[in-house]
PDB file of C-alpha atoms and ligand atoms in Angstrom:
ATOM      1  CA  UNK D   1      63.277 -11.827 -36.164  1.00 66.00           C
ATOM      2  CA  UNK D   2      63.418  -7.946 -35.943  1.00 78.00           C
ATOM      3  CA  UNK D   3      59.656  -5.964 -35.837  1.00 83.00           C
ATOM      4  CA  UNK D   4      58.976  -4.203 -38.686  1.00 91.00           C
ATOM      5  CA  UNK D   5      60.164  -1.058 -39.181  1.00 96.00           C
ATOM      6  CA  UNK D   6      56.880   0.438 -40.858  1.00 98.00           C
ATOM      7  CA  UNK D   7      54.137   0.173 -38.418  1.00 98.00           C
ATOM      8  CA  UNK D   8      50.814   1.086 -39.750  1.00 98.00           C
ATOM      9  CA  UNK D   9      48.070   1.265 -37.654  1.00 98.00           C
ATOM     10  CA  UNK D  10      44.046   1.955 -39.333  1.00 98.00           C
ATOM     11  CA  UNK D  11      42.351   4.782 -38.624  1.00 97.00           C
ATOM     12  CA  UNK D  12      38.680   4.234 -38.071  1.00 97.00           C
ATOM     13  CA  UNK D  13      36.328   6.192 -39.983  1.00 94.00           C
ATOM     14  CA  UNK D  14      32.836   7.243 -39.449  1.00 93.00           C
ATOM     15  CA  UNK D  15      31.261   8.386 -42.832  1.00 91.00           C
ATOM     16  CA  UNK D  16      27.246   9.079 -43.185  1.00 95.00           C
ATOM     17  CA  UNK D  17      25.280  10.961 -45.785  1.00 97.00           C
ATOM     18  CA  UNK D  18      27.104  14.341 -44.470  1.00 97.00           C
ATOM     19  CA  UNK D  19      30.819  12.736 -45.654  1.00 96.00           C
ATOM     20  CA  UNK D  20      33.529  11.461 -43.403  1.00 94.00           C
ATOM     21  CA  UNK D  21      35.054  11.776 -39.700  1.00 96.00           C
ATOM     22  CA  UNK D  22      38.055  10.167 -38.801  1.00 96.00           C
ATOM     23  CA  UNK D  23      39.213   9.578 -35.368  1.00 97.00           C
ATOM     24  CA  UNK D  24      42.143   8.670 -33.507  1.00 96.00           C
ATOM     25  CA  UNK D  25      41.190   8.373 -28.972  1.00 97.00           C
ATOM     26  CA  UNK D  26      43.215   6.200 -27.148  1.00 97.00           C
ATOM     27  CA  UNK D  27      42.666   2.313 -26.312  1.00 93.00           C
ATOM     28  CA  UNK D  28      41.679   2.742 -30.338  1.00 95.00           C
ATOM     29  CA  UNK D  29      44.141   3.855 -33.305  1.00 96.00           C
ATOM     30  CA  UNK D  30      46.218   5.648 -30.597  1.00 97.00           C
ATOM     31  CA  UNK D  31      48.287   3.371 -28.746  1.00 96.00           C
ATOM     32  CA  UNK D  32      49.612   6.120 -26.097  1.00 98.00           C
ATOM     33  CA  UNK D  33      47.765   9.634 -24.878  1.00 98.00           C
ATOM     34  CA  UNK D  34      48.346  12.155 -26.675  1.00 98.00           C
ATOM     35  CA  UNK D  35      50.298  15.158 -24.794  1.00 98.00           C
ATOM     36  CA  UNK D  36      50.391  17.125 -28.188  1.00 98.00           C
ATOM     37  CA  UNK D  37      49.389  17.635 -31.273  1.00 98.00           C
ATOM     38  CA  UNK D  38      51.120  19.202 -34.424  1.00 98.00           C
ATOM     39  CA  UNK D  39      50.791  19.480 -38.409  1.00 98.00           C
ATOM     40  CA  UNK D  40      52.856  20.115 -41.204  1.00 98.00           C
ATOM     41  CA  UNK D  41      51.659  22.088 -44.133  1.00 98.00           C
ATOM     42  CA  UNK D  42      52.604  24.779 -46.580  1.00 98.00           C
ATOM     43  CA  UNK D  43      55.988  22.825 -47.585  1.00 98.00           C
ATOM     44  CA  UNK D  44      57.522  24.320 -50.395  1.00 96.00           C
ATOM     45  CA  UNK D  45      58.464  21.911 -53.255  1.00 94.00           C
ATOM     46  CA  UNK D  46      61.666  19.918 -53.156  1.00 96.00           C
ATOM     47  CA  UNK D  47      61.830  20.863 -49.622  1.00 98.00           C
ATOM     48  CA  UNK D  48      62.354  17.562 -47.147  1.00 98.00           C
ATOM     49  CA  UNK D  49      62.353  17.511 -43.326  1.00 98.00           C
ATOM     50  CA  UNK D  50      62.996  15.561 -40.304  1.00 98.00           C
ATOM     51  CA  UNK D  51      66.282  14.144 -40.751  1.00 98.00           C
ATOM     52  CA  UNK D  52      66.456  13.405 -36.768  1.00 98.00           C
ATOM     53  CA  UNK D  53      65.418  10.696 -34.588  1.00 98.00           C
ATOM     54  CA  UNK D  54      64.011  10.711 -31.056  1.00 98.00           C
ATOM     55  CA  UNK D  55      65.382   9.364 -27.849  1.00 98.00           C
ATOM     56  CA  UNK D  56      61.762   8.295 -26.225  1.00 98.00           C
ATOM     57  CA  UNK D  57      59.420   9.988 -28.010  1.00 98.00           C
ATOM     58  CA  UNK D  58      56.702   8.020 -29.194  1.00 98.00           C
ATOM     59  CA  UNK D  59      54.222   9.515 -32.147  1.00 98.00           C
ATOM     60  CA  UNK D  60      51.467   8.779 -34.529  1.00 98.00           C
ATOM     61  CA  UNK D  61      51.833  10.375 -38.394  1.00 98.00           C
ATOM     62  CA  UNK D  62      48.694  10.618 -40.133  1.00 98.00           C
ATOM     63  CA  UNK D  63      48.689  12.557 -43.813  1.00 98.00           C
ATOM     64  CA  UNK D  64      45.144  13.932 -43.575  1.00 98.00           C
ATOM     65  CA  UNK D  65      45.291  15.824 -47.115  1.00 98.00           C
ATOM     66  CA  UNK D  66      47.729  15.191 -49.948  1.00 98.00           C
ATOM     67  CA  UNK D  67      50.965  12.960 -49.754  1.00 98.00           C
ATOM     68  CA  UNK D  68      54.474  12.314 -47.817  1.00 98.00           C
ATOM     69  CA  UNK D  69      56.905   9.615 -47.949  1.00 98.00           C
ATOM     70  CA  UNK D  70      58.503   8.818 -44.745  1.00 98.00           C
ATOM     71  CA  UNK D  71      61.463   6.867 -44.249  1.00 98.00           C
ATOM     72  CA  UNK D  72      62.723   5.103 -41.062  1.00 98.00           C
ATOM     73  CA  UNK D  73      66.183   4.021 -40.099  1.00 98.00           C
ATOM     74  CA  UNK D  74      67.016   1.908 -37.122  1.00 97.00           C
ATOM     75  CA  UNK D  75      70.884   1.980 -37.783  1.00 96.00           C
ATOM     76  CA  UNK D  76      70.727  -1.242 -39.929  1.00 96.00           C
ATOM     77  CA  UNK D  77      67.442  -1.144 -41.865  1.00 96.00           C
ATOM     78  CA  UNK D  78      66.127   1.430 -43.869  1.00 97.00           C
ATOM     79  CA  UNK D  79      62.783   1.082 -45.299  1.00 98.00           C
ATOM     80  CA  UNK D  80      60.089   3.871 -46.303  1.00 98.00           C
ATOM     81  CA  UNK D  81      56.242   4.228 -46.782  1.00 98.00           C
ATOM     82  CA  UNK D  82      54.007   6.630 -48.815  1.00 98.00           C
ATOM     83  CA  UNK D  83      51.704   7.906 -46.612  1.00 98.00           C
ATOM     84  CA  UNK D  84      48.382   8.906 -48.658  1.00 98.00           C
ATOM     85  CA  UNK D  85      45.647   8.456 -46.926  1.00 96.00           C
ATOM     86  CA  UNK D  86      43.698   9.760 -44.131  1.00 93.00           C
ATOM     87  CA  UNK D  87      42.838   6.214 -42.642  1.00 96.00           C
ATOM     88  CA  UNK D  88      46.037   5.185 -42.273  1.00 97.00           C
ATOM     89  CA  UNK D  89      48.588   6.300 -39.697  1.00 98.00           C
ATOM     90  CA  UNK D  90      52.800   5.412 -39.008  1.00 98.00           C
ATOM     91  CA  UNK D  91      53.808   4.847 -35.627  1.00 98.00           C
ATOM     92  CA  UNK D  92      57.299   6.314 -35.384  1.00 98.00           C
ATOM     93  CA  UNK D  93      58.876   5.265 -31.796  1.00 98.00           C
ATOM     94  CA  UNK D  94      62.135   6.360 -29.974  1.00 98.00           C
ATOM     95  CA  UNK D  95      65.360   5.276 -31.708  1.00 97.00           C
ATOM     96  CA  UNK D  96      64.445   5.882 -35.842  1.00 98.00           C
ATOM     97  CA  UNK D  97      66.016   7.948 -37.577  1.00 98.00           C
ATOM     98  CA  UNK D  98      63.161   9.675 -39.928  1.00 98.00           C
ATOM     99  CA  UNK D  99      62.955  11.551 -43.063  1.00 98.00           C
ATOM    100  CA  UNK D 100      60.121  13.299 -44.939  1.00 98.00           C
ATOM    101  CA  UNK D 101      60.341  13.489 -49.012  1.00 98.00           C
ATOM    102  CA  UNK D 102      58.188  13.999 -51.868  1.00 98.00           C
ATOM    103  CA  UNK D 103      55.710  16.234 -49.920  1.00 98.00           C
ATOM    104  CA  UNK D 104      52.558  17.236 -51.791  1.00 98.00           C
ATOM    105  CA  UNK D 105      51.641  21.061 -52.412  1.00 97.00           C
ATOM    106  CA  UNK D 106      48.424  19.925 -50.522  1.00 98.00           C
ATOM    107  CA  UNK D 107      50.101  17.603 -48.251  1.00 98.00           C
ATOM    108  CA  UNK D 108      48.683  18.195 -44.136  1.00 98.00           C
ATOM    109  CA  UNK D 109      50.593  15.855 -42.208  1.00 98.00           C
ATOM    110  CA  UNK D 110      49.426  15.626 -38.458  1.00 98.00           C
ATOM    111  CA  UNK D 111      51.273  14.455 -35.308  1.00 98.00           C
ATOM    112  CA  UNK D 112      50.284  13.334 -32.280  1.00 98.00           C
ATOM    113  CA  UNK D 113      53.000  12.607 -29.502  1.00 98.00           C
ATOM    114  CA  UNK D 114      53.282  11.349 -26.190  1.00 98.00           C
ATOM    115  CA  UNK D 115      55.168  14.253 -24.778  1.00 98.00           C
ATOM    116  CA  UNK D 116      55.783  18.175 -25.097  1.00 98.00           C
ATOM    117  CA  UNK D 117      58.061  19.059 -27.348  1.00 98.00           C
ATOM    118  CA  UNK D 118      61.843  19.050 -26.065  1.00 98.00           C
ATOM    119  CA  UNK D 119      64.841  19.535 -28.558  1.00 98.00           C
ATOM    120  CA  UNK D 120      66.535  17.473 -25.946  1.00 98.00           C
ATOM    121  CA  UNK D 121      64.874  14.296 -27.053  1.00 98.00           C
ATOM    122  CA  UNK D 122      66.215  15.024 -30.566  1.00 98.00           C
ATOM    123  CA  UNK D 123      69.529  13.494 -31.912  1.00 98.00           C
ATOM    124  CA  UNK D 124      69.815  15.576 -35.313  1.00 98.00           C
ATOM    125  CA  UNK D 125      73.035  13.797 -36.405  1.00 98.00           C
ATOM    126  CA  UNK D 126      73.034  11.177 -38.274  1.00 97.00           C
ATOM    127  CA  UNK D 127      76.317   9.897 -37.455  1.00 97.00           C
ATOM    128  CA  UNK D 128      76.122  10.637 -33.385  1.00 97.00           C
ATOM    129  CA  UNK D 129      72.361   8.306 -33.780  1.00 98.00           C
ATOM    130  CA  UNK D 130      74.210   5.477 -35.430  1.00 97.00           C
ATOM    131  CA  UNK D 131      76.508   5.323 -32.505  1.00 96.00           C
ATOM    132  CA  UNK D 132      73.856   5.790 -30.255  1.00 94.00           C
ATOM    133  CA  UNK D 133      71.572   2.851 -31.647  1.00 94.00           C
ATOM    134  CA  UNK D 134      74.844   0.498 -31.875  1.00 92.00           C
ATOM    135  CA  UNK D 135      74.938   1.274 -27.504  1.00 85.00           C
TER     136      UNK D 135
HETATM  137  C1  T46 Y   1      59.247  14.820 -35.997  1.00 55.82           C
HETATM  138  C2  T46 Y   1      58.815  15.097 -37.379  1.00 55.82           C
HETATM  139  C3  T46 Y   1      57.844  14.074 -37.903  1.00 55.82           C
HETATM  140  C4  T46 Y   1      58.263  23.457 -31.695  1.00 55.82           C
HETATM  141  O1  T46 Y   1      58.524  24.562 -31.191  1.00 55.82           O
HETATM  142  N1  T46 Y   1      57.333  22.654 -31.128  1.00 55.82           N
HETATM  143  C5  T46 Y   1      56.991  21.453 -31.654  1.00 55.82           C
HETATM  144  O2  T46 Y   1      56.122  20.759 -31.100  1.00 55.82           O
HETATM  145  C6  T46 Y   1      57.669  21.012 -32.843  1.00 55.82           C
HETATM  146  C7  T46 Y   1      57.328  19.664 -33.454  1.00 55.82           C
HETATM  147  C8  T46 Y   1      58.610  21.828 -33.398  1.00 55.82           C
HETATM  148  N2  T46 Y   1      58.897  23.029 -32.839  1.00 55.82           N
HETATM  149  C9  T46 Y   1      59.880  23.908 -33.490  1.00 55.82           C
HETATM  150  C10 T46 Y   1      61.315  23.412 -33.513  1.00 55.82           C
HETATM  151  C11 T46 Y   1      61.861  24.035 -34.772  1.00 55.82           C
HETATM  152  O3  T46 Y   1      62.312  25.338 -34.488  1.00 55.82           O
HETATM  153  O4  T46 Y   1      59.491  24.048 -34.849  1.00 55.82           O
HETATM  154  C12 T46 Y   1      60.631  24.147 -35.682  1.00 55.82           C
HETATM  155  C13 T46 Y   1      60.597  23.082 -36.766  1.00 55.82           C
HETATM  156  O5  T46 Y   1      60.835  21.796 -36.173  1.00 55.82           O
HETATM  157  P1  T46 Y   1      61.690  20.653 -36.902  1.00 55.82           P
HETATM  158  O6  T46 Y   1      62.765  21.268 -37.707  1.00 55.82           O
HETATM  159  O7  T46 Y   1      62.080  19.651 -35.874  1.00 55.82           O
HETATM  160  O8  T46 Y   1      60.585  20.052 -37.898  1.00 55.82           O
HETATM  161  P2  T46 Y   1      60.623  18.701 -38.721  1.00 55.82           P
HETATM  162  O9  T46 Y   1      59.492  18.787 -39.679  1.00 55.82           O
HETATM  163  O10 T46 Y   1      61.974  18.413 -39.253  1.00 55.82           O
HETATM  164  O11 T46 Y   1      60.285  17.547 -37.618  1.00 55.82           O
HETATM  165  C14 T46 Y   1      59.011  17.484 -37.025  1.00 55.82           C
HETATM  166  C15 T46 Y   1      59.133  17.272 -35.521  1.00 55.82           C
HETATM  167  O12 T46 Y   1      59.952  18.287 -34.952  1.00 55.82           O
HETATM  168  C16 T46 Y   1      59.729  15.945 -35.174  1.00 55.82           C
HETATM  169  O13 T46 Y   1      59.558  15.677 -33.795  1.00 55.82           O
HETATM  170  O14 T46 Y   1      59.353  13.678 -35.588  1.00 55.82           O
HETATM  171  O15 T46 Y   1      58.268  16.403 -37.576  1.00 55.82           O
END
């Protein structure tokens, strides 16, 4: 049986009388150590993004304000996940092909990754990552 494609993991929140903090540390919602950190914000409407997939790039996408759908690819299985809430983040490992759609005005999507960023990690073709998934 094949692991699920969408892997959420729960972000913990501390809330008191002030409002809410939310926190992702390793050993905890962050299953790797974070080597960088990046959002997404100001997308204009109708726009989508990703469309690539990474060769070992490991990362953690958590929609702190508004709303994204995400969809993941693994060359046979496509499946995809609102992502709405601020206690709630997708793992997205090496070897899925991911999309972004339906983005919020408001939407703030934050990543946190495992490496520094290297366009040589990407495969932006959609055809060249279904040959490289199939080996
Ligand atoms: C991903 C999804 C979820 C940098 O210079 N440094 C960075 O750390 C990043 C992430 C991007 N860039 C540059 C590369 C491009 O010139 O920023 C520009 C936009 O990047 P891209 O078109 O790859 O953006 P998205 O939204 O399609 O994809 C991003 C991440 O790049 C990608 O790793 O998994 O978000």
């Amino acid at each position: 049986m094949s692991a699920p494609l969408i892997q959420l993991v729960d972000i913990p929140r501390r809330g008191d009388a002030r409002g809410q903090l939310s926190v992702a540390e390793l050993g905890g919602a962050l299953p790797f150590a974070a080597r960088r950190v990046y959002w997404i914000h100001g997308t204009k409407p109708g726009v989508s993004r990703g469309f690539h997939a990474h060769k070992k790039l490991h990362q953690l996408c958590v929609c702190v304000a508004g709303s994204v759908r995400i969809s993941l690819f693994d060359g046979r299985r496509e499946e995809s996940v609102m992502l709405d809430s601020h206690a709630k983040g997708l793992l997205i490992g090496p070897g899925l092909w991911h999309e972004m759609h339906d983005f919020s005005p408001d939407c703030v999507l934050m990543v946190f990754a495992d490496a520094e960023y290297d366009e040589a990690d990407y495969i932006r073709d959609r055809e060249h990552f279904i040959r490289h998934v199939a080996g």
